[in-house]
Structure formats: C-alpha cells, structure tokens
C-alpha cells in the first residue's frame, strides 16, 4: 500500500524589535501577542523602553493531517479575512477568537 503524502502549511515568524518614535508607554512590562491560523502565541515580557527587543521566533502550523490539496484550498478560502484595529492603542484588547 503506498504511503499518503502529507501537506504542511506553516509560518515561521521572527520578531526582533519594535520601535515607534514619539510614543511613551507606561512604566510596566509588556508582551506581544500574535494570532495566526487561529492559534495564539505570545512573546516574553519586555521593559517599556524603545526599541522593544523581543528576539522571538514563533511557528504556526495549520492542517498537519491534510493529504488532499483541494481540501486545504477550500479551508483557506472559507477563512474570514483578518481584521485591523482602528483607534487608540489603549483600546486594543485580547480578542476572544481569531
């Protein structure tokens, strides 16, 4: 019996640093929260001094058990487009679901 080939859909995200001229943050530690493929991952806490140095690498995988490329295409097309946050940064909250 021939072996079935598996498909891999993965994203490796590397975040080195974040900077934003003219922005002052409260004197607390913060972290970066990332949602890709409906999976949440966060970077370590860092001091609020620009540039924010994360040096983080996160890997997100989707469809680890997929075999048929048509199924993957159908699932990707059915996903909703990512939304963007508009307004002051203080209003950004942890979303309930990606």
PDB file of C-alpha atoms in Angstrom:
ATOM      1  CA  UNK A   1       0.000   0.000   0.000  1.00  0.00           C
ATOM      2  CA  UNK A   2       1.547   3.365  -0.992  1.00  0.00           C
ATOM      3  CA  UNK A   3       2.171   5.915   1.708  1.00  0.00           C
ATOM      4  CA  UNK A   4      -0.032   9.006   1.654  1.00  0.00           C
ATOM      5  CA  UNK A   5       1.806  12.269   1.298  1.00  0.00           C
ATOM      6  CA  UNK A   6       1.033  14.880   3.910  1.00  0.00           C
ATOM      7  CA  UNK A   7       0.886  18.611   3.243  1.00  0.00           C
ATOM      8  CA  UNK A   8       2.360  21.215   5.510  1.00  0.00           C
ATOM      9  CA  UNK A   9       1.149  24.771   5.867  1.00  0.00           C
ATOM     10  CA  UNK A  10       3.391  26.591   8.319  1.00  0.00           C
ATOM     11  CA  UNK A  11       4.519  30.103   9.116  1.00  0.00           C
ATOM     12  CA  UNK A  12       7.747  30.847  10.965  1.00  0.00           C
ATOM     13  CA  UNK A  13       7.585  34.388  12.322  1.00  0.00           C
ATOM     14  CA  UNK A  14      10.682  36.141  13.643  1.00  0.00           C
ATOM     15  CA  UNK A  15      10.260  39.401  15.548  1.00  0.00           C
ATOM     16  CA  UNK A  16      13.461  41.129  16.511  1.00  0.00           C
ATOM     17  CA  UNK A  17      12.447  44.561  17.752  1.00  0.00           C
ATOM     18  CA  UNK A  18       9.655  47.125  17.651  1.00  0.00           C
ATOM     19  CA  UNK A  19      10.127  50.865  17.642  1.00  0.00           C
ATOM     20  CA  UNK A  20       7.720  53.786  17.487  1.00  0.00           C
ATOM     21  CA  UNK A  21       9.098  57.318  17.593  1.00  0.00           C
ATOM     22  CA  UNK A  22       7.259  59.779  19.806  1.00  0.00           C
ATOM     23  CA  UNK A  23       5.323  57.146  21.758  1.00  0.00           C
ATOM     24  CA  UNK A  24       5.557  56.997  25.535  1.00  0.00           C
ATOM     25  CA  UNK A  25       4.408  53.863  27.320  1.00  0.00           C
ATOM     26  CA  UNK A  26       3.513  53.355  30.962  1.00  0.00           C
ATOM     27  CA  UNK A  27       6.358  52.051  33.089  1.00  0.00           C
ATOM     28  CA  UNK A  28       5.294  48.396  33.054  1.00  0.00           C
ATOM     29  CA  UNK A  29       6.453  45.306  31.252  1.00  0.00           C
ATOM     30  CA  UNK A  30       4.554  44.404  28.087  1.00  0.00           C
ATOM     31  CA  UNK A  31       4.406  41.481  25.682  1.00  0.00           C
ATOM     32  CA  UNK A  32       3.472  40.927  22.066  1.00  0.00           C
ATOM     33  CA  UNK A  33       0.515  38.627  21.399  1.00  0.00           C
ATOM     34  CA  UNK A  34       0.234  37.070  17.935  1.00  0.00           C
ATOM     35  CA  UNK A  35      -2.693  35.166  16.436  1.00  0.00           C
ATOM     36  CA  UNK A  36      -2.173  33.211  13.193  1.00  0.00           C
ATOM     37  CA  UNK A  37      -4.255  30.280  11.903  1.00  0.00           C
ATOM     38  CA  UNK A  38      -6.461  30.628  14.984  1.00  0.00           C
ATOM     39  CA  UNK A  39      -3.514  29.905  17.275  1.00  0.00           C
ATOM     40  CA  UNK A  40      -2.310  32.295  19.956  1.00  0.00           C
ATOM     41  CA  UNK A  41       1.325  32.700  20.883  1.00  0.00           C
ATOM     42  CA  UNK A  42       2.982  35.454  22.833  1.00  0.00           C
ATOM     43  CA  UNK A  43       6.488  36.784  23.214  1.00  0.00           C
ATOM     44  CA  UNK A  44       8.201  37.207  26.563  1.00  0.00           C
ATOM     45  CA  UNK A  45       7.594  40.279  28.702  1.00  0.00           C
ATOM     46  CA  UNK A  46       9.958  43.176  27.978  1.00  0.00           C
ATOM     47  CA  UNK A  47      10.527  46.567  29.618  1.00  0.00           C
ATOM     48  CA  UNK A  48       8.711  49.512  28.024  1.00  0.00           C
ATOM     49  CA  UNK A  49      11.825  51.146  26.633  1.00  0.00           C
ATOM     50  CA  UNK A  50      12.074  51.623  22.875  1.00  0.00           C
ATOM     51  CA  UNK A  51      13.163  49.788  20.911  1.00  0.00           C
ATOM     52  CA  UNK A  52      11.236  46.870  22.383  1.00  0.00           C
ATOM     53  CA  UNK A  53      13.606  43.935  21.864  1.00  0.00           C
ATOM     54  CA  UNK A  54      11.744  40.638  21.571  1.00  0.00           C
ATOM     55  CA  UNK A  55      14.066  38.395  19.528  1.00  0.00           C
ATOM     56  CA  UNK A  56      11.156  35.962  19.323  1.00  0.00           C
ATOM     57  CA  UNK A  57      10.563  33.155  16.876  1.00  0.00           C
ATOM     58  CA  UNK A  58       7.161  31.527  16.739  1.00  0.00           C
ATOM     59  CA  UNK A  59       5.997  28.757  14.425  1.00  0.00           C
ATOM     60  CA  UNK A  60       2.343  28.368  13.498  1.00  0.00           C
ATOM     61  CA  UNK A  61       1.110  25.239  11.711  1.00  0.00           C
ATOM     62  CA  UNK A  62      -2.218  24.528  10.086  1.00  0.00           C
ATOM     63  CA  UNK A  63      -3.617  21.364   8.543  1.00  0.00           C
ATOM     64  CA  UNK A  64      -0.959  18.982   9.941  1.00  0.00           C
ATOM     65  CA  UNK A  65      -3.068  15.970   8.898  1.00  0.00           C
ATOM     66  CA  UNK A  66      -4.099  17.250   5.436  1.00  0.00           C
ATOM     67  CA  UNK A  67      -3.486  14.975   2.457  1.00  0.00           C
ATOM     68  CA  UNK A  68      -5.591  16.482  -0.350  1.00  0.00           C
ATOM     69  CA  UNK A  69      -4.507  19.942  -1.611  1.00  0.00           C
ATOM     70  CA  UNK A  70      -8.103  20.696  -2.620  1.00  0.00           C
ATOM     71  CA  UNK A  71      -9.250  20.375   0.995  1.00  0.00           C
ATOM     72  CA  UNK A  72      -6.582  22.832   2.130  1.00  0.00           C
ATOM     73  CA  UNK A  73      -7.566  25.356  -0.558  1.00  0.00           C
ATOM     74  CA  UNK A  74     -11.243  25.078   0.390  1.00  0.00           C
ATOM     75  CA  UNK A  75     -10.480  25.615   4.076  1.00  0.00           C
ATOM     76  CA  UNK A  76      -8.216  28.595   3.386  1.00  0.00           C
ATOM     77  CA  UNK A  77     -10.810  30.223   1.119  1.00  0.00           C
ATOM     78  CA  UNK A  78     -13.533  29.781   3.738  1.00  0.00           C
ATOM     79  CA  UNK A  79     -11.500  31.595   6.410  1.00  0.00           C
ATOM     80  CA  UNK A  80     -12.520  35.152   7.137  1.00  0.00           C
ATOM     81  CA  UNK A  81     -10.112  37.953   6.353  1.00  0.00           C
ATOM     82  CA  UNK A  82      -8.100  39.291   9.299  1.00  0.00           C
ATOM     83  CA  UNK A  83      -9.473  42.446  10.867  1.00  0.00           C
ATOM     84  CA  UNK A  84      -7.450  45.505  11.746  1.00  0.00           C
ATOM     85  CA  UNK A  85      -7.785  47.556  14.887  1.00  0.00           C
ATOM     86  CA  UNK A  86      -8.540  51.239  14.396  1.00  0.00           C
ATOM     87  CA  UNK A  87      -8.413  53.828  17.123  1.00  0.00           C
ATOM     88  CA  UNK A  88      -6.188  54.493  20.097  1.00  0.00           C
ATOM     89  CA  UNK A  89      -3.806  51.732  21.115  1.00  0.00           C
ATOM     90  CA  UNK A  90      -5.217  51.705  24.645  1.00  0.00           C
ATOM     91  CA  UNK A  91      -8.442  50.228  23.249  1.00  0.00           C
ATOM     92  CA  UNK A  92      -6.732  47.137  21.823  1.00  0.00           C
ATOM     93  CA  UNK A  93      -7.743  44.089  23.812  1.00  0.00           C
ATOM     94  CA  UNK A  94      -7.070  40.385  23.649  1.00  0.00           C
ATOM     95  CA  UNK A  95      -9.538  39.055  21.056  1.00  0.00           C
ATOM     96  CA  UNK A  96     -11.786  36.210  22.095  1.00  0.00           C
ATOM     97  CA  UNK A  97     -11.263  34.239  18.904  1.00  0.00           C
ATOM     98  CA  UNK A  98      -9.052  34.646  15.836  1.00  0.00           C
TER      99      UNK A  98
END
